[in-house]
Short mmCIF file of C-alpha atoms and ligand atoms in Angstrom, two decimals:
data_model
loop_
_atom_site.label_atom_id
_atom_site.label_comp_id
_atom_site.label_asym_id
_atom_site.label_seq_id
_atom_site.Cartn_x
_atom_site.Cartn_y
_atom_site.Cartn_z
CA MET A 249 -33.56 29.03 -13.43
CA ILE A 250 -30.30 29.42 -15.38
CA GLY A 251 -29.79 32.67 -13.49
CA CYS A 252 -30.15 30.79 -10.15
CA ILE A 253 -27.59 28.16 -11.20
CA GLY A 254 -25.21 30.89 -12.37
CA LEU A 255 -25.60 32.67 -9.03
CA PHE A 256 -25.02 29.43 -7.11
CA MET A 257 -21.90 28.63 -9.19
CA SER A 258 -20.38 32.04 -8.72
CA SER A 259 -21.06 31.91 -4.96
CA TRP A 260 -19.51 28.42 -4.79
CA GLN A 261 -16.48 29.59 -6.76
CA GLU A 262 -16.08 32.57 -4.46
CA GLN A 263 -16.24 30.28 -1.41
CA LYS A 264 -13.68 27.95 -2.97
CA ALA A 265 -11.36 30.86 -3.80
CA GLU A 266 -11.69 32.19 -0.25
CA ARG A 267 -11.02 28.77 1.25
CA ASN A 268 -7.95 28.37 -0.96
CA ARG A 269 -6.71 31.83 -0.02
CA LEU A 270 -6.92 30.95 3.69
CA ALA A 271 -5.36 27.50 3.15
CA LEU A 272 -2.50 28.99 1.15
CA ALA A 273 -1.89 31.64 3.84
CA ARG A 274 -1.78 28.94 6.52
CA LEU A 275 0.47 26.67 4.46
CA THR A 276 2.87 29.55 3.73
CA ARG A 277 2.94 30.49 7.41
CA THR A 278 3.73 26.95 8.60
CA LEU A 279 5.98 25.87 5.74
CA PRO A 280 9.60 25.33 6.84
CA GLN A 281 12.38 26.86 4.75
CA ILE A 282 13.35 23.42 3.49
CA PHE A 283 10.52 21.42 1.96
CA PRO A 284 10.39 18.80 -0.83
CA ALA A 285 9.86 20.81 -4.04
CA SER A 286 7.76 18.15 -5.79
CA VAL A 287 5.36 18.02 -2.81
CA LEU A 288 4.98 21.80 -2.72
CA ARG A 289 4.46 22.00 -6.48
CA ARG A 290 1.63 19.50 -6.27
CA ALA A 291 0.06 21.15 -3.21
CA LEU A 292 -0.09 24.52 -4.93
CA GLY A 293 -1.66 22.98 -8.01
CA ARG A 294 -4.53 21.27 -6.14
CA PRO A 295 -8.12 22.47 -6.61
CA PHE A 296 -8.16 22.61 -2.79
CA VAL A 297 -4.76 23.61 -1.42
CA PRO A 298 -3.77 21.51 1.64
CA PRO A 299 -3.48 23.93 4.58
CA THR A 300 -0.51 22.30 6.38
CA PRO A 301 2.84 20.82 5.32
CA ARG A 302 1.79 17.45 6.77
CA LEU A 303 -1.41 17.37 4.72
CA ALA A 304 0.56 18.42 1.63
CA ILE A 305 2.87 15.43 2.10
CA ASP A 306 -0.03 13.01 2.71
CA SER A 307 -1.80 14.31 -0.38
CA TYR A 308 1.39 13.84 -2.43
CA TRP A 309 1.78 10.17 -1.49
CA ARG A 310 -1.92 9.44 -1.96
CA ALA A 311 -1.50 10.65 -5.52
CA HIS A 312 1.54 8.42 -6.04
CA PRO A 313 0.76 4.98 -4.55
CA LEU A 314 3.17 3.15 -6.85
CA ARG A 315 6.00 5.47 -5.86
CA ALA A 316 5.03 4.87 -2.21
CA ASP A 317 5.03 1.10 -2.80
CA ARG A 318 8.55 1.26 -4.29
CA LEU A 319 9.87 3.56 -1.59
CA ALA A 320 8.41 1.52 1.30
CA ARG A 321 10.03 -1.64 -0.05
CA ALA A 322 13.35 0.17 -0.58
CA LEU A 323 13.28 1.54 2.98
CA ALA A 324 12.44 -1.92 4.33
CA ALA A 325 15.44 -3.31 2.40
CA LYS A 326 17.64 -0.88 4.36
CA SER A 327 16.33 -2.34 7.64
CA GLY A 328 16.25 -6.00 6.66
CA ALA A 329 14.44 -8.51 8.85
CA PRO A 330 15.15 -8.49 12.60
CA PRO A 331 17.48 -11.35 13.63
CA GLY A 332 15.61 -14.59 14.16
CA TRP A 333 12.39 -13.29 12.59
CA ASN A 334 10.29 -15.48 10.35
CA TRP A 335 6.85 -15.05 8.86
CA GLN A 336 4.22 -16.41 11.23
CA LEU A 337 0.49 -16.00 11.72
CA ALA A 338 -1.09 -15.32 15.09
CA SER A 339 -2.68 -18.22 16.91
CA ASP A 340 -5.88 -17.60 18.91
CA SER A 341 -3.85 -16.84 22.05
CA GLU A 342 -1.58 -14.33 20.23
CA ARG A 343 -4.17 -11.83 19.03
CA ASP A 344 -2.38 -8.88 20.68
CA SER A 345 1.11 -9.84 19.49
CA GLY A 346 0.89 -7.78 16.30
CA LEU A 347 1.31 -10.94 14.24
CA PRO A 348 -0.95 -11.03 11.17
CA THR A 349 -4.02 -13.22 11.50
CA THR A 350 -4.11 -14.15 7.82
CA PHE A 351 -1.56 -14.73 5.06
CA ARG A 352 -3.39 -12.04 3.07
CA THR A 353 -1.85 -9.36 5.30
CA PRO A 354 1.70 -8.44 4.24
CA PRO A 355 4.32 -9.58 6.74
CA ALA A 356 5.60 -6.57 8.72
CA PRO A 357 8.05 -7.61 11.46
CA TYR A 358 8.33 -4.11 12.92
CA ARG A 359 4.58 -4.08 13.63
CA GLU A 360 5.05 -7.12 15.84
CA ARG A 361 5.40 -6.36 19.50
CA ALA A 362 8.57 -8.47 19.78
CA HIS A 363 10.40 -6.44 17.10
CA ALA A 364 8.87 -2.94 17.30
CA ARG A 365 11.57 -0.24 17.23
CA GLY A 366 9.56 2.23 19.27
CA PRO A 367 8.73 5.94 18.84
CA GLY A 368 10.41 7.68 15.93
CA PHE A 369 10.57 4.55 13.80
CA CYS A 370 8.19 3.45 11.06
CA CYS A 371 6.39 0.24 11.97
CA ILE A 372 6.23 -0.83 8.31
CA CYS A 373 9.79 -0.42 7.06
CA GLY A 374 11.64 -0.10 10.39
CA GLN A 375 13.48 3.09 9.32
CA PRO A 376 13.47 6.39 11.28
CA ALA A 377 10.50 8.68 10.58
CA TYR A 378 11.25 12.40 10.48
CA ARG A 379 9.29 15.62 10.56
CA PHE A 380 5.88 15.47 8.81
CA GLY A 381 6.29 11.66 8.46
CA TRP A 382 8.98 12.21 5.79
CA HIS A 383 11.53 9.45 5.27
CA ALA A 384 14.67 11.63 5.12
CA ASP A 385 15.94 14.08 7.71
CA LEU A 386 15.83 17.18 5.47
CA TRP A 387 15.72 19.38 8.57
CA GLN A 388 18.54 17.77 10.56
CA SER A 389 16.18 17.52 13.52
CA GLY A 390 16.45 13.76 14.13
CA PRO A 391 13.64 11.21 14.29
CA ASN A 392 10.16 12.50 15.12
CA LYS A 393 9.28 10.77 18.39
CA ASN A 394 5.56 11.24 17.70
CA ALA A 395 5.71 9.36 14.40
CA ALA A 396 5.20 5.63 14.03
CA TRP A 397 4.66 5.59 10.25
CA HIS A 398 6.15 7.27 7.22
CA SER A 399 3.54 9.06 5.22
CA ALA A 400 4.68 7.03 2.18
CA CYS A 401 4.43 3.75 4.12
CA VAL A 402 0.82 4.49 5.13
CA VAL A 403 -0.11 4.71 1.45
CA ALA A 404 2.00 1.65 0.56
CA TRP A 405 0.31 -0.35 3.33
CA GLN A 406 -3.15 0.62 2.05
CA PHE A 407 -2.10 -0.30 -1.49
CA TRP A 408 -0.73 -3.70 -0.43
CA ASN A 409 -3.88 -4.51 1.54
CA ALA A 410 -6.42 -3.23 -0.99
CA PRO A 411 -4.77 -2.97 -4.43
CA GLY A 412 -8.25 -2.98 -6.03
CA GLY A 413 -8.53 0.66 -4.96
CA GLU A 414 -5.89 1.55 -7.56
CA ALA A 415 -7.42 -0.46 -10.40
CA ARG A 416 -7.68 2.60 -12.65
CA LEU A 417 -3.99 3.36 -12.27
CA LEU A 418 -2.99 -0.26 -12.88
CA ARG A 419 -5.26 -0.46 -15.96
CA ARG A 420 -3.49 2.55 -17.42
CA LEU A 421 -0.11 1.00 -16.69
CA GLN A 422 -1.13 -2.09 -18.69
CA ALA A 423 -2.37 0.08 -21.58
CA ARG A 424 -5.86 -1.31 -20.80
CA ARG A 425 -4.87 -4.84 -21.86
CA CYS A 426 -5.79 -7.91 -19.80
CA GLY A 427 -2.72 -9.18 -17.92
CA GLN A 428 -3.84 -12.77 -18.47
CA THR A 429 -5.09 -12.90 -22.06
CA GLY A 430 -3.64 -9.74 -23.62
CA GLY A 431 -7.15 -8.83 -24.84
CA ARG A 432 -8.90 -5.56 -24.17
CA LEU A 433 -9.75 -4.93 -20.52
CA TRP A 434 -13.48 -4.69 -19.83
CA ARG A 435 -15.12 -2.47 -17.25
CA ASP A 436 -15.55 -5.38 -14.84
CA ALA A 437 -11.81 -6.23 -14.82
CA GLU A 438 -10.29 -7.04 -11.42
CA VAL A 439 -6.92 -6.71 -9.73
CA ASP A 440 -5.21 -10.05 -9.26
CA HIS A 441 -2.02 -11.33 -7.59
CA ARG A 442 -0.08 -13.15 -10.32
CA VAL A 443 1.31 -15.54 -7.69
CA PRO A 444 -1.72 -16.07 -5.41
CA LEU A 445 -1.14 -15.21 -1.76
CA PHE A 446 -2.05 -18.72 -0.55
CA GLN A 447 0.81 -19.98 -2.73
CA VAL A 448 3.16 -17.31 -1.38
CA TRP A 449 2.32 -18.48 2.15
CA ARG A 450 2.69 -22.12 1.22
CA GLU A 451 5.79 -22.02 -0.98
CA CYS A 452 7.64 -18.73 -0.50
CA ARG A 453 7.80 -18.41 3.27
CA GLY A 454 11.58 -18.77 3.08
CA VAL A 455 11.98 -15.72 0.81
CA PRO A 456 13.87 -13.13 2.87
CA TRP A 457 11.92 -10.09 4.11
CA PRO A 458 11.43 -7.53 2.64
CA ARG A 459 11.70 -9.26 -0.76
CA LEU A 460 8.52 -11.01 0.38
CA LEU A 461 6.70 -7.66 0.23
CA GLY A 462 7.12 -7.69 -3.54
CA PHE A 463 4.29 -10.27 -3.65
CA TRP A 464 1.91 -7.55 -2.36
CA GLY A 465 3.39 -4.75 -4.45
CA LEU A 466 3.34 -3.85 -8.10
CA PRO A 467 5.67 -6.69 -9.23
CA ASN A 468 2.95 -9.26 -8.41
CA LEU A 469 -0.15 -7.30 -9.43
CA GLN A 470 -2.08 -7.37 -12.67
CA VAL A 471 -5.51 -6.34 -13.86
CA ILE A 472 -7.39 -9.11 -15.64
CA ASN A 473 -10.88 -9.51 -17.03
CA ARG A 474 -13.42 -11.05 -14.68
CA ILE A 475 -13.86 -14.18 -16.83
CA ALA A 476 -10.09 -14.73 -16.98
CA HIS A 477 -9.93 -14.11 -13.22
CA ALA A 478 -12.63 -16.70 -12.50
CA ALA A 479 -10.83 -19.26 -14.70
CA LYS A 480 -7.50 -18.52 -12.98
CA CYS A 481 -9.08 -18.88 -9.50
CA ALA A 482 -10.71 -22.17 -10.52
CA ALA A 483 -7.39 -23.52 -11.81
CA GLU A 484 -5.70 -22.43 -8.57
CA ALA A 485 -8.42 -24.13 -6.50
CA ARG A 486 -7.99 -27.34 -8.51
CA GLN A 487 -4.23 -27.16 -7.95
CA ARG A 488 -4.74 -26.68 -4.20
CA ALA A 489 -7.14 -29.62 -4.05
CA ALA A 490 -4.73 -31.85 -6.00
CA GLU A 491 -1.84 -30.89 -3.73
CA THR A 492 -3.92 -31.59 -0.62
CA THR A 493 -4.92 -35.01 -1.97
CA THR A 494 -1.28 -35.82 -2.81
CA ARG A 495 -0.17 -34.78 0.66
CA MET A 496 -2.87 -36.84 2.35
CA ALA A 497 -2.45 -39.94 0.18
CA PRO A 498 0.58 -41.43 2.04
CA ASN A 499 -1.25 -40.99 5.37
CA LEU A 500 -4.32 -42.71 3.99
CA ARG A 501 -2.21 -45.55 2.71
CA SER A 502 -0.38 -45.92 6.02
CA GLY A 503 -3.81 -45.79 7.73
CA GLU A 504 -4.94 -48.73 5.60
CA VAL A 505 -1.89 -50.77 6.56
CA VAL A 506 -2.45 -50.11 10.26
ZN1 ZN B 661 8.32 3.42 6.56
#
C-alpha cells in the first residue's frame, strides 16, 4: 500500500515538474523585455508557474488584495469624479444604466454608461489600462484598446464587494485581536464595516469620489467576533429605527393637526 502511494506521489511530482517546465518555457517565450520584477519573482516562485505574462500579473494582484485596494483608490484619485457626477442608485427603469442597484455596491462613476471612458480605460478608476492590464505604460505602447479593467482594479473590486474573502489576511493584520473589543479573535469572527454602509449612503453621500471608496476599502474594515458583530448590528438597527421615528414624528404631528 505504502509502495502504491509512493508510486502515485512520484508520478504526480513528475507531472507537476513537467507542467512547470512547459509553463516556464511558454512564459519565457512570451515575456517582454520589460516586465515588473516583483511580478516575475512571484511567478517563478509559484508551485504552479503561470504560463503567460497576463496570468503572472493576475496571480500577483490576487496575492496582494490590500495593495490592489490602495492602488485602485490612488488611481481613482488621479481621475477624480466626472463633472456633475453624484452617487445615485438605479431606479427600476434604469437597470441598464450601469448605476448600482444597492448602496452596498461601491460607487464607480466610470462603470456608468453616461461617464464611461471607452476602450483602453479602466471602468473602476477611470485611468488608462496598458498591456497585460497593467496600470503604467512600461512598454511605451499606449493604452490597450482591448482592456476595460486594470488587473489590480479587478482584485480591488472583488475585495470591496466581498471583503469576507480576505478574512484571514485581515485577522493577521489585526494580530488576531477583535477590532471591537480588543479580545482574542475566535474562529467564527466576521469582517465588518466600521461605518456601516447604510450610514455611508445616508450621511456621507456628499463625500467626494473617490474618497468615498475608502468606506469599502481597508480603512473601514475590521474583523470582529460574531457576538460583538451581532451586538453592533443590533445597536445600528436601533439607531436606524430611532432616526426613522424622529424623522416621521413631525409628519405625524402635522397629520394630527390636519
Ligand atoms: Zn483601474
